[in-house]
Each structure stands twice: as structure tokens, then as C-alpha cells.
Coordinates of C-alpha atoms in Angstrom, one line a residue:
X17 CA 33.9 46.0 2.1
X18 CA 34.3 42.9 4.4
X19 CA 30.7 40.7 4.3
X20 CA 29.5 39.5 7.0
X21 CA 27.6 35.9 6.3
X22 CA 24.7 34.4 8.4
X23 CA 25.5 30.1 8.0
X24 CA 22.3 29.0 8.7
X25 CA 22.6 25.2 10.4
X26 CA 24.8 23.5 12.2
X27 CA 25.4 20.2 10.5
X28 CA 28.9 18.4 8.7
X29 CA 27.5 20.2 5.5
X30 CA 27.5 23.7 7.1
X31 CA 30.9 22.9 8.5
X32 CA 32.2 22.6 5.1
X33 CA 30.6 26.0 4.3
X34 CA 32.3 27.6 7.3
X35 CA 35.6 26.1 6.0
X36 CA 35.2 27.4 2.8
X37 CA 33.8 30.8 3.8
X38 CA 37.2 30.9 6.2
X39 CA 39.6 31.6 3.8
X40 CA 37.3 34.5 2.6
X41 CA 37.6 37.6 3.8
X42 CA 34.5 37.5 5.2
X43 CA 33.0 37.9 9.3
X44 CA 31.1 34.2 10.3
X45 CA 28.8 34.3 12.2
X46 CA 26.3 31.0 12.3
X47 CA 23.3 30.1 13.8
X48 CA 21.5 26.4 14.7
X49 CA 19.6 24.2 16.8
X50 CA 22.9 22.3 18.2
X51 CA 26.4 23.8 18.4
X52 CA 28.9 22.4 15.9
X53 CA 32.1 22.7 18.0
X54 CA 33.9 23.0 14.5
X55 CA 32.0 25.8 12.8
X56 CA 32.0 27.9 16.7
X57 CA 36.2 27.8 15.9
X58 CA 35.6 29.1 12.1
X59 CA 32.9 31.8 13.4
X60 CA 32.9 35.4 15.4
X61 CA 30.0 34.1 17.1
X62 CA 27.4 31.0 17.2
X63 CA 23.7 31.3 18.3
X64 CA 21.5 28.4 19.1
X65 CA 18.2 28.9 18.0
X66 CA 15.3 26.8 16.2
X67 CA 16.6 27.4 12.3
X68 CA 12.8 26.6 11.4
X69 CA 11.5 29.6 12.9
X70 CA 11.9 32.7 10.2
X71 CA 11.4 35.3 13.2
X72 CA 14.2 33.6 15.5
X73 CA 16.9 33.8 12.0
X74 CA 16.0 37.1 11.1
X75 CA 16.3 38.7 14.2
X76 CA 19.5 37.2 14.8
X77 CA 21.1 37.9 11.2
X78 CA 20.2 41.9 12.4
X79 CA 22.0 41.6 15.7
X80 CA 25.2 40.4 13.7
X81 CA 24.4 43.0 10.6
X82 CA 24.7 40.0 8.0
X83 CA 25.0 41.2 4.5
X84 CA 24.9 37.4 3.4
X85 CA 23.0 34.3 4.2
X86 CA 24.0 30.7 3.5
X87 CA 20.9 27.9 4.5
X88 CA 22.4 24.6 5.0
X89 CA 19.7 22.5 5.5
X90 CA 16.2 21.6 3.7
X91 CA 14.2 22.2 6.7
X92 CA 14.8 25.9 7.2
X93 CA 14.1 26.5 3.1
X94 CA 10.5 24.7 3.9
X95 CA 9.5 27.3 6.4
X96 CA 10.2 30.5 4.4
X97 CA 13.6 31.1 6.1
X98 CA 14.8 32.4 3.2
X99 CA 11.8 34.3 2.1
X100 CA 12.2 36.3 5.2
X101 CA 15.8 36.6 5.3
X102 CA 15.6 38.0 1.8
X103 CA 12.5 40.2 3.4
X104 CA 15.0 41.7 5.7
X105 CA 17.5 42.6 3.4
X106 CA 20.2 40.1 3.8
X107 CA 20.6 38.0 0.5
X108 CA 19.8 34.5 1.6
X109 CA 21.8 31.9 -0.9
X110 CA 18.6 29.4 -0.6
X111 CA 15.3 29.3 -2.8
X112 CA 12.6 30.5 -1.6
X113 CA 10.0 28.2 0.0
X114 CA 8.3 28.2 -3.3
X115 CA 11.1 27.4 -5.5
X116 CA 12.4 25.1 -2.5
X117 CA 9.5 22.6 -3.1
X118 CA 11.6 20.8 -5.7
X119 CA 13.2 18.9 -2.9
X120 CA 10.1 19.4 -0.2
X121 CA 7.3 17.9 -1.9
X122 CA 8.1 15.4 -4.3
X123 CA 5.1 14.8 -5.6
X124 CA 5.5 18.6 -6.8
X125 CA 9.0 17.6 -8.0
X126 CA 7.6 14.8 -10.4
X127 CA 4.8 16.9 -12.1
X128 CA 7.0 19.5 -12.1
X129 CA 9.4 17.9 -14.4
X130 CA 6.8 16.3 -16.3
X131 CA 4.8 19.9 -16.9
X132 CA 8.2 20.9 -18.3
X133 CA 9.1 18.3 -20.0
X134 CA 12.4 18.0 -18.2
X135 CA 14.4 14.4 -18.9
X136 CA 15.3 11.9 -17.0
X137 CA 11.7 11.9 -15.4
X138 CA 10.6 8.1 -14.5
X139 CA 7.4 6.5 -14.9
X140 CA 5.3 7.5 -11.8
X141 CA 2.1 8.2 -9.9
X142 CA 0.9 10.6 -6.6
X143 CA -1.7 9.2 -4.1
X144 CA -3.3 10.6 -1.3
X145 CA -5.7 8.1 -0.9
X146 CA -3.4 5.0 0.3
X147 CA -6.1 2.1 -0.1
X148 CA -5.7 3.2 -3.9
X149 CA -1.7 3.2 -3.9
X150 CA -1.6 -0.6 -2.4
X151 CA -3.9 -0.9 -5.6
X152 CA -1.3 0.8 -7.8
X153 CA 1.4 -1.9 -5.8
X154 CA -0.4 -4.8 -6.8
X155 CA -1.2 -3.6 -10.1
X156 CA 2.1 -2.3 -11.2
X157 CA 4.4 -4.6 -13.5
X158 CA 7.7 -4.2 -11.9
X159 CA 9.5 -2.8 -8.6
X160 CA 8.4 0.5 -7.1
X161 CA 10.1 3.1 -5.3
X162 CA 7.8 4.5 -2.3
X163 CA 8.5 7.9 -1.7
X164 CA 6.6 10.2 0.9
X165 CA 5.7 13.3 -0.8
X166 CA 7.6 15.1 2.5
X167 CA 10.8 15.3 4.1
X168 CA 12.5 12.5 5.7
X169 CA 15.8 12.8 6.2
X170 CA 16.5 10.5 3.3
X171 CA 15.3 7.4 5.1
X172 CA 11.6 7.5 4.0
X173 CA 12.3 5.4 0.8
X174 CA 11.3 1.9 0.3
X175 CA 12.1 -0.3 -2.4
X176 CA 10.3 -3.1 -3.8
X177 CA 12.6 -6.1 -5.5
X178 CA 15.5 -4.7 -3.2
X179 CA 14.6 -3.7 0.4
X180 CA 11.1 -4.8 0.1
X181 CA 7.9 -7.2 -1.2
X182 CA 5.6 -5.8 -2.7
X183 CA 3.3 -6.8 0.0
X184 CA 6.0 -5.1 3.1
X185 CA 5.2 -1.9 0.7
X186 CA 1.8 -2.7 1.3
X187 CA 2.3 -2.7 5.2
X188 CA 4.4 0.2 5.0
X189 CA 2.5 2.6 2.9
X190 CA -1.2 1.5 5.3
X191 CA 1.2 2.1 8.6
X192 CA 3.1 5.1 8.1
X193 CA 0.3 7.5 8.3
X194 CA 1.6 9.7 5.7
X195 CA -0.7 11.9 3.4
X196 CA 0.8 12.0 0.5
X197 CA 3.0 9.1 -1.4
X198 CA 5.0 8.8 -4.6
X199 CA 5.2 5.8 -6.2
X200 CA 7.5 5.1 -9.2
X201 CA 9.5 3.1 -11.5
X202 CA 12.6 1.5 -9.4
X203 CA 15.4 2.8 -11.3
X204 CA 18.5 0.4 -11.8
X205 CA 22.2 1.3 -12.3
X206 CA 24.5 3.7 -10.1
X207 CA 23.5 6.6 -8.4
X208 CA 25.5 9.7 -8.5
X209 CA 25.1 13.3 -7.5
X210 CA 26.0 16.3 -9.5
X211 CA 25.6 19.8 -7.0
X212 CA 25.2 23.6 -8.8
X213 CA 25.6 26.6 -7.6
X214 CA 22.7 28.4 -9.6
X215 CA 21.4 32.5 -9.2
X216 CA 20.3 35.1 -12.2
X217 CA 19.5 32.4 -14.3
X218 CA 22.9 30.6 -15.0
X219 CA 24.4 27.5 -13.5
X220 CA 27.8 26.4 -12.7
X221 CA 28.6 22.7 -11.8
X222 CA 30.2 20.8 -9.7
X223 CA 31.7 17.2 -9.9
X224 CA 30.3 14.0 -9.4
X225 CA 29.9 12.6 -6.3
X226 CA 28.3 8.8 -5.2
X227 CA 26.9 9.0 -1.8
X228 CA 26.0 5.3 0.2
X229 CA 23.0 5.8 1.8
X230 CA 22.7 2.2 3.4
X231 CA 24.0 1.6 6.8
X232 CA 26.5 -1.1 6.5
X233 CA 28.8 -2.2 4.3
X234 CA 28.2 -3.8 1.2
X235 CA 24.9 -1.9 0.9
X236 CA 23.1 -3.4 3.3
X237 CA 20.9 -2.3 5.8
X238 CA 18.4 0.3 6.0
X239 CA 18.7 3.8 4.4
X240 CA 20.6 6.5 6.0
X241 CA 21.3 10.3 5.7
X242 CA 24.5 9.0 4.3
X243 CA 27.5 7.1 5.6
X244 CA 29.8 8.2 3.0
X245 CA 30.9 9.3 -0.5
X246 CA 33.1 9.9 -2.9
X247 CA 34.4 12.4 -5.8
X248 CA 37.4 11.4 -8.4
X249 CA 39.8 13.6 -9.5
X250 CA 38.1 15.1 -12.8
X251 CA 34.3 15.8 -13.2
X252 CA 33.2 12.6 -13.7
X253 CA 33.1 9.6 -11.6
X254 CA 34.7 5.9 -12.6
X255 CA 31.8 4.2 -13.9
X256 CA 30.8 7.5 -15.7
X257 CA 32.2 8.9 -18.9
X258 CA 31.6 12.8 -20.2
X259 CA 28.4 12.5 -21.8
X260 CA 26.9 11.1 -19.1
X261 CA 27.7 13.7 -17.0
X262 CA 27.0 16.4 -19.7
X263 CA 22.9 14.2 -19.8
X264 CA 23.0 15.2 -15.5
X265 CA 24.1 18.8 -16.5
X266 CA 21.2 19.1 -18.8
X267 CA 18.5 18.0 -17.0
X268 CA 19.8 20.6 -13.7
X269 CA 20.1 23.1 -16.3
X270 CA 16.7 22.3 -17.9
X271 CA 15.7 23.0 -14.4
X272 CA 16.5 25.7 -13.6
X273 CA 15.3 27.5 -16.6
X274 CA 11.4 26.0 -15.7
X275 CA 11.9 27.1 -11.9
X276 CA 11.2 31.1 -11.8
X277 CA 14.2 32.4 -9.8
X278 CA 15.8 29.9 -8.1
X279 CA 18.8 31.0 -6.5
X280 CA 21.3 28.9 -4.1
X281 CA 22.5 25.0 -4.5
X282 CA 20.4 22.7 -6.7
X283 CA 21.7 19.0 -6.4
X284 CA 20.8 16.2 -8.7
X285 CA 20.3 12.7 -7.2
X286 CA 20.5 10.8 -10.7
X287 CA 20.4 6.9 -11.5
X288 CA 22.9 6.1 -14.5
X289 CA 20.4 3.4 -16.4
X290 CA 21.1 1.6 -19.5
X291 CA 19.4 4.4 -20.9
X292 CA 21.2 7.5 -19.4
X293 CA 21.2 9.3 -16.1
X294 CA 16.9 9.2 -14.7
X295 CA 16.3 11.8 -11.8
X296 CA 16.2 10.0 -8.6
X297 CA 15.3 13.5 -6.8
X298 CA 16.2 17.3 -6.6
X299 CA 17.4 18.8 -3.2
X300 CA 17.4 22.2 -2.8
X301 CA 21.0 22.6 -0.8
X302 CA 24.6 21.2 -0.4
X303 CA 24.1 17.7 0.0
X304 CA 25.7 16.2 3.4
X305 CA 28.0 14.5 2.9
X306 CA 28.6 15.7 -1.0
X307 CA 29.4 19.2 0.5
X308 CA 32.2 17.8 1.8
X309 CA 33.5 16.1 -1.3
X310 CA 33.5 19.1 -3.2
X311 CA 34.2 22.3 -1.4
X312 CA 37.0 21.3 -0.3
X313 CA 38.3 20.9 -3.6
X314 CA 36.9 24.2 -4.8
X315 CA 39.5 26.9 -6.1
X316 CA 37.0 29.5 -6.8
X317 CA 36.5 31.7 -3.3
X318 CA 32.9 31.0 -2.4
X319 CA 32.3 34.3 -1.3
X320 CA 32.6 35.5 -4.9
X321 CA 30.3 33.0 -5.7
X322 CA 27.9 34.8 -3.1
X323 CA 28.8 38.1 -3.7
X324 CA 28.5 37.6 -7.8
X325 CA 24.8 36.0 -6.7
X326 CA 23.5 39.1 -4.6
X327 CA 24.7 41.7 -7.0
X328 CA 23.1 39.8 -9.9
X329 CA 26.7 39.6 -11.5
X330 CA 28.1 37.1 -13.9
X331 CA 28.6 33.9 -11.8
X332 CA 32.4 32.9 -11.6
X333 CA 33.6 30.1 -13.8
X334 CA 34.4 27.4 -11.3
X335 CA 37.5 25.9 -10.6
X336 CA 38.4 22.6 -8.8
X337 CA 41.8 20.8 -7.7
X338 CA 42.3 17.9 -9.8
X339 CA 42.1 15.7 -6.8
X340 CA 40.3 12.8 -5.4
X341 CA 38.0 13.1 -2.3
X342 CA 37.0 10.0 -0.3
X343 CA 34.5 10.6 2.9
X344 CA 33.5 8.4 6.0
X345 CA 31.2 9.1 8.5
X346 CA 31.5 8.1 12.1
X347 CA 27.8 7.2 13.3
X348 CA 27.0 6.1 16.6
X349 CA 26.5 2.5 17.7
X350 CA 22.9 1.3 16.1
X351 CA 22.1 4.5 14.2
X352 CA 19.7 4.8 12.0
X353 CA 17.3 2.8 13.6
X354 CA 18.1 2.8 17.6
X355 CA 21.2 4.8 17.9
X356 CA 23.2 5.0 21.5
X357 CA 24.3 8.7 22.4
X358 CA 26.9 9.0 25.1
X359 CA 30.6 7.7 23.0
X360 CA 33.3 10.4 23.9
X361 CA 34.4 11.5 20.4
X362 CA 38.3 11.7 20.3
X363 CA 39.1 13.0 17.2
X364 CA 40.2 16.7 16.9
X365 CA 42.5 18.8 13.9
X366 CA 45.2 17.2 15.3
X367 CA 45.2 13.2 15.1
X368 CA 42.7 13.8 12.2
X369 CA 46.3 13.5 10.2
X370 CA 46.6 14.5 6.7
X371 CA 42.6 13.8 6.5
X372 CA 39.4 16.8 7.1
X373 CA 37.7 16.4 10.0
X374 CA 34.2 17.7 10.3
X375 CA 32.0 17.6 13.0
X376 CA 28.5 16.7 12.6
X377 CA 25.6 16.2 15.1
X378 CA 27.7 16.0 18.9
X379 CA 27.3 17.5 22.2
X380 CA 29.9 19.7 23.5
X381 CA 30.4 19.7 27.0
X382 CA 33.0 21.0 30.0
X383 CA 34.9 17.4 29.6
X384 CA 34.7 16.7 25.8
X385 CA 32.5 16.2 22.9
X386 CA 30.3 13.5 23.0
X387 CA 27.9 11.6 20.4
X388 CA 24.4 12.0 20.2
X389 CA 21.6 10.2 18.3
X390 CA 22.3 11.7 14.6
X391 CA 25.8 11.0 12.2
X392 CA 28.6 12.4 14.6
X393 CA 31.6 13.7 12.6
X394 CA 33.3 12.5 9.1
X395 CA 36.3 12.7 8.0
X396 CA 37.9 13.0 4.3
X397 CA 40.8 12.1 2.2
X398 CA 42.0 14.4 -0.7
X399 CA 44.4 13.1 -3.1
X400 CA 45.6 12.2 -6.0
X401 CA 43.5 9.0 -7.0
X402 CA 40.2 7.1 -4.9
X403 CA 42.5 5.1 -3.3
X404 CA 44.9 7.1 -1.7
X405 CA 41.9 9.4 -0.5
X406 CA 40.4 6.7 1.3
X407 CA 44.1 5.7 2.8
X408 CA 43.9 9.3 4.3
X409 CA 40.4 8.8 5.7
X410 CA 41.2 5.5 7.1
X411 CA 44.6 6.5 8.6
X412 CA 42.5 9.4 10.6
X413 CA 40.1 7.0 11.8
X414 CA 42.4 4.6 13.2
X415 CA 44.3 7.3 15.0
X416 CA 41.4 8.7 16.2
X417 CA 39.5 5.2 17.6
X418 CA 36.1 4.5 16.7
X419 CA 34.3 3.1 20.4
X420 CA 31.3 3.5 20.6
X421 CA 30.5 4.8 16.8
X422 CA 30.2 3.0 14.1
X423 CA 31.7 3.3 10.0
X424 CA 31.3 2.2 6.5
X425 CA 35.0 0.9 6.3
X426 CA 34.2 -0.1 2.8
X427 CA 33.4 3.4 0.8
X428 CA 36.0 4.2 -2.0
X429 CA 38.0 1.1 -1.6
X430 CA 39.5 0.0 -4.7
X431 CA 37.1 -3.3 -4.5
X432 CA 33.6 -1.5 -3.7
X433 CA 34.9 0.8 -6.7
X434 CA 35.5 -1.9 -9.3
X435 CA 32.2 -3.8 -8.5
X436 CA 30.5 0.0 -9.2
X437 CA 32.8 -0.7 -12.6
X438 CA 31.6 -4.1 -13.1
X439 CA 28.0 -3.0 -11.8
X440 CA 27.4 -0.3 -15.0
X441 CA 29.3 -2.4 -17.6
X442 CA 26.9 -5.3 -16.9
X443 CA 23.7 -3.0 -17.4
X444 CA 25.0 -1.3 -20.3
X445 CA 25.6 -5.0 -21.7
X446 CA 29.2 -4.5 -22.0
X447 CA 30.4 -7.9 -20.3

């Protein structure tokens, strides 16, 4: 029987899931608030509708008869899309908004893991009074992270001893009219990712990828939804060896077993620390741009993975290329904080080169595709080492031109690599 999948966003993340769903035998048919030129070439037929409503998803996933759902994005899973795509009887690859609250309330997230006695948990504290979390500031011996308890795109976070005083977390925690904060340890070492596809109670992982949230290069800047990442060619990342990534697959696989069926993508934000990988946070999808880093790379037909999911089969041992990925995002001029919509985006399949292209957050119109306030398209390199993948990248991006947008020229370059390298040794007190 040929599936017919429901993609559920519209974003470079969901773009990667078309791709991989495209080699499938399997009828695309995708839904979100902005049309992705590149996923409307991958699919049968694209819908724009608000993703957030559950009524709006459902009813389209009956029009198409969708036997399969995929949710991109977190803010869908907070409103019970999945819950009522699962409702309908089409198999949503997404928790359910319960399950999806590891990643939408982290203050949930953090007792959660310390209820369960899951590792890596830093030292932290939950406020919803905020008179009584500058308190906590003040009082605290060391650097906080602030976290609100809610989504933010990834650019809520403030941190003290690096972005921040400790009186500007003062300021920002009194003037951001949130109701809920997190406020905990500030975690030092390198950050990595580790994605898994989880469902009927088993896990199968993905490799290491380090995302660079900052805006400009040398990680500077404020905090972005991510300008970039990279994978290397075997499970682990440079700075890494196996048992620190076997210490990330624990913890995800510790998770799971506390969370009461979970089904679809849990990704682990860790911090390696002198004393092991520490959770920086859970999402509850494909990270963007880590989706891009590693389905790409993924032997394993995704559908199966789906398929295997819905029929509460045996998930499929995974399989990867032993290759390199290296991805760049083109943002436009002054994103995140006062971006310029309106550059003509040049870049297509074509002058894209040897390099992935997919599109992000653009606006498709009679004369071209054009940018508009969010990350516009990325591109990646896959080959045989970090460098050469970031060689592809950067050859596509020079064909293509980059007026008007804006990129982190520096992400998987051989230097920015080594001081990751030099970064880790020195915390681990090997220099």
C-alpha cells in the first residue's frame, strides 16, 4: 500500500523531511502557515493554514486521506495537534501535547528529570514570582542561565558571566513580563545535539551535531534559531570521543523510559562539562538546522521508520553514510533583532552546486522568491571530512550571491573547529 503523509510545517526542517520522505514511496502532501517553495516541488499538494489550530490540520489531513503525519515544528505539538491528528486516525509522528511538554515548559522539563532521577540534570530553580528570582540572582554563587518556562524560538535565553551581568538579568527578568522563569547553573564546555527517532518504547540515535546559535561569527551576538551546524563523519563529533556520546544516549534513553508513550523525535541539547555531557534542554522534534545535518545522511528509508512506528513494529536499526555534513544559513540583513524582508533570493537546485539547498522562511511570488523577516534558506555540504563539507557549502553560496542576507561564514571551518578542540581539552585540563 502506498502511504500518504501529512508534513506538518513549512520550515528548512520540514524541507529536509520532504526530501527524505521523497525517495519513499510515499504520496506528500504538506500543510503550513507560509509556503516553502521547496517542499510544494517535493509534494502532490500544499495547503496554507494556521498549523496551531488542531481543527484546521485535521480537516485537511481528511481531504488528502493521510495515513501518516510528520509535525515539524514545536508549536503545533503545544496545541494538541498531534492529539487530534491521532484522534482522527492518522498516526501523527509527534508526542502528544502532554508528552510534548519536555520541550514546552521547561520548568516541567527540569523537575521532570529530577522526579526521575535522569543525569545530566543541573543545579536549578522555577519562579513565578520574579521579585523572588532577582533574589535568587543576587544570591546565587556563580553564572545563571535565564530561561522562560515557554517557547521562544530559542532566543529567550540569557546568560550571566557571558551575554549578561547579573544585574542586566535583573532588568531582563523585571521587563520581560514572563510568568514563569528557570533559572540554573551556567553550564560550561561545548554544546552538542544528539536527535532520536523514539516510538513503542525503544530509541534509535542519530549523530552528533553542534548547532551556533549566536548571530555572528565568532560567537557573538545575540541568540538565534540557529545560523548553522555541523555533523562529522562517524557518530561522534571532534571534540567528543564514544563515551561521551554513549553518556548523551543514556540520558535520551533514560527519558524516554520516564515519559509514558512518547512517540516521534526527541533531541538532546547537551553541554560536554569536565564532568560529562549536562542537559542543556529537550525538544520535542527535528531540530532546524540539525534536521538537516542528519537526514540527509540517513540510509534507512524514513518511511519505514514511520511505518514500523504506527504498526507498533520493531523500529529499524539505523544507518548513516559515513560522511561529513557542514550547514549555513542565509538570514536576512539584521535578523534576529530587526531583520529587513524584501532581498530577492537567487539561489535554486541549480547554482546550489554540489551543495543541498533548502528553503526556509521566504515569500514566493509571480517574479521570484524573496526574504522575509525569519532564517531564509541554508545550504549544506556532505563529504568526506568537516572541511570539504564546508567547501561545498561555501562554493554554493558564492555562486548563488548573498545581497541583502546575511551568513555565518565561519561554521565548520577547520579554525572554528580546532578552537572547539582546544576549547574541551582546556576544560578537561588536558593542556
Amino acid at each position: 500500500m502506498t502511504e500518504t503523509v501529512l508534513l506538518v510545517g513549512g520550515g528548512g526542517r520540514e524541507h529536509a523531511v520532504a526530501r527524505a520522505l521523497g525517495e519513499s514511496d510515499a504520496d506528500l502532501y504538506a500543510c503550513a502557515g507560509n509556503r516553502n517553495p521547496g517542499i510544494a516541488a517535493l509534494a502532490e499538494g500544499f495547503e496554507t493554514l494556521d498549523t496551531t489550530n488542531p481543527t484546521a490540520v485535521t480537516t485537511y489531513a481528511r481531504e488528502v486521506d493521510a495515513t501518516l503525519a510528520v509535525v515539524g515544528p514545536e508549536a503545533p505539538l503545544a496545541e494538541g495537534v498531534a492529539d487530534a491528528l491521532d484522534e482522527a486516525g492518522v498516526y501523527a509522528f509527534g508526542p502528544q501535547e502532554a508528552e510534548a511538554r519536555i520541550e514546552t515548559d521547561k520548568a516541567f522539563q527540569r523537575r521532570f528529570m529530577q522526579e526521575h532521577d535522569i543525569p545530566g540534570c543541573p543545579d536549578f530553580e522555577t519562579f513565578d514570582d520574579m521579585e523572588a528570582a532577582c533574589a535568587y540572582v543576587d544570591d546565587y554563587d556563580g553564572d545563571l542561565a535565564i530561561k522562560p518556562a515557554g517557547l521562544t524560538g530559542g532566543k529567550g535565553v540569557r546568560v550571566t558571566g557571558d551575554q549578561i551581568s547579573k544585574a542586566d538579568a535583573k532588568e531582563y527578568i523585571r521587563e520581560s513580563n514572563y510568568d514563569r522563569v528557570v533559572l540554573e547553573e551556567r553550564l560550561v564546555g561545548e554544546e552538542f545535539t544528539v536527535q532520536a527517532f523514539v516510538a513503542n518504547g525503544e530509541v534509535r540515535v542519530t549523530p552528533a551535531v553542534q548547532d551556533h546559535k549566536r548571530a555572528y561569527e565568532g560567537d557573538e551576538g545575540p541568540n538565534t534559531g540557529g545560523m548553522g551546524s555541523y555533523s562529522d563523519a562517524g557518530l561522534e563529533l571532534p571534540f567528543m570521543d564514544e563515551d561521551d556520546y554513549m553518556a548523551a544516549v543514556d540520558v535520551i534513553e533514560a527519558t524516554v523510559d520516564a515519559l509514558d508513550g512518547y512517540k516521534g523525535v526527541l533531541y538532546g541539547q547537551f553541554m560536554l562539562t569536565s564532568e560529562g555531557p549536562k542537559v542543556v534542554e529537550f525538544n520535542a522534534r527535528f531540530g532546524d538546522p540539525e534536521a538537516m545535518n542528519t537526514l540527509p545522511v540517513l540510509n534507512t528509508p524514513f518511511l519505514d521508520v514511520l511505518t514500523a512506528a504506527r504498526d507498533e513494529e520493531s523500529l529499524p536499526q539505523l544507518s548513516f553514510q559515513p560522511k561529513a555534513t557542514v550547514c549555513k544559513y542565509a538570514v536576512p540583513e539584521g535578523y534576529p533583532t530587526n531583520p529587513e524582508a524584501g532581498a530577492r533570493v537567487t539561489i535554486d537546485e541549480e547554482n546550489a552546486g554540489d551543495a543541498l539547498l533548502f528553503y526556509a522562511s521566504v515569500d514566493e511570488r509571480a517574479d521570484g522568491i524573496y526574504t522575509t523577516t525569519s532564517r531564509s534558506y541554508a545550504v549544506v555540504g556532505i563529504a568526506d571530512s568537516i572541511s570539504e563539507a564546508e567547501e561545498i557549502a561555501e562554493r554554493a553560496l558564492d555562486r548563488a550571491g548573498t545581497d541583502g542576507l546575511r551568513v555565518r561564514h565561519d561554521i565548520g571551518t577547520a579554525d572554528l573547529v580546532q578552537q572547539r578542540l582546544d576549547h574541551m581539552a582546556e576544560i578537561r585540563g588536558e593542556n
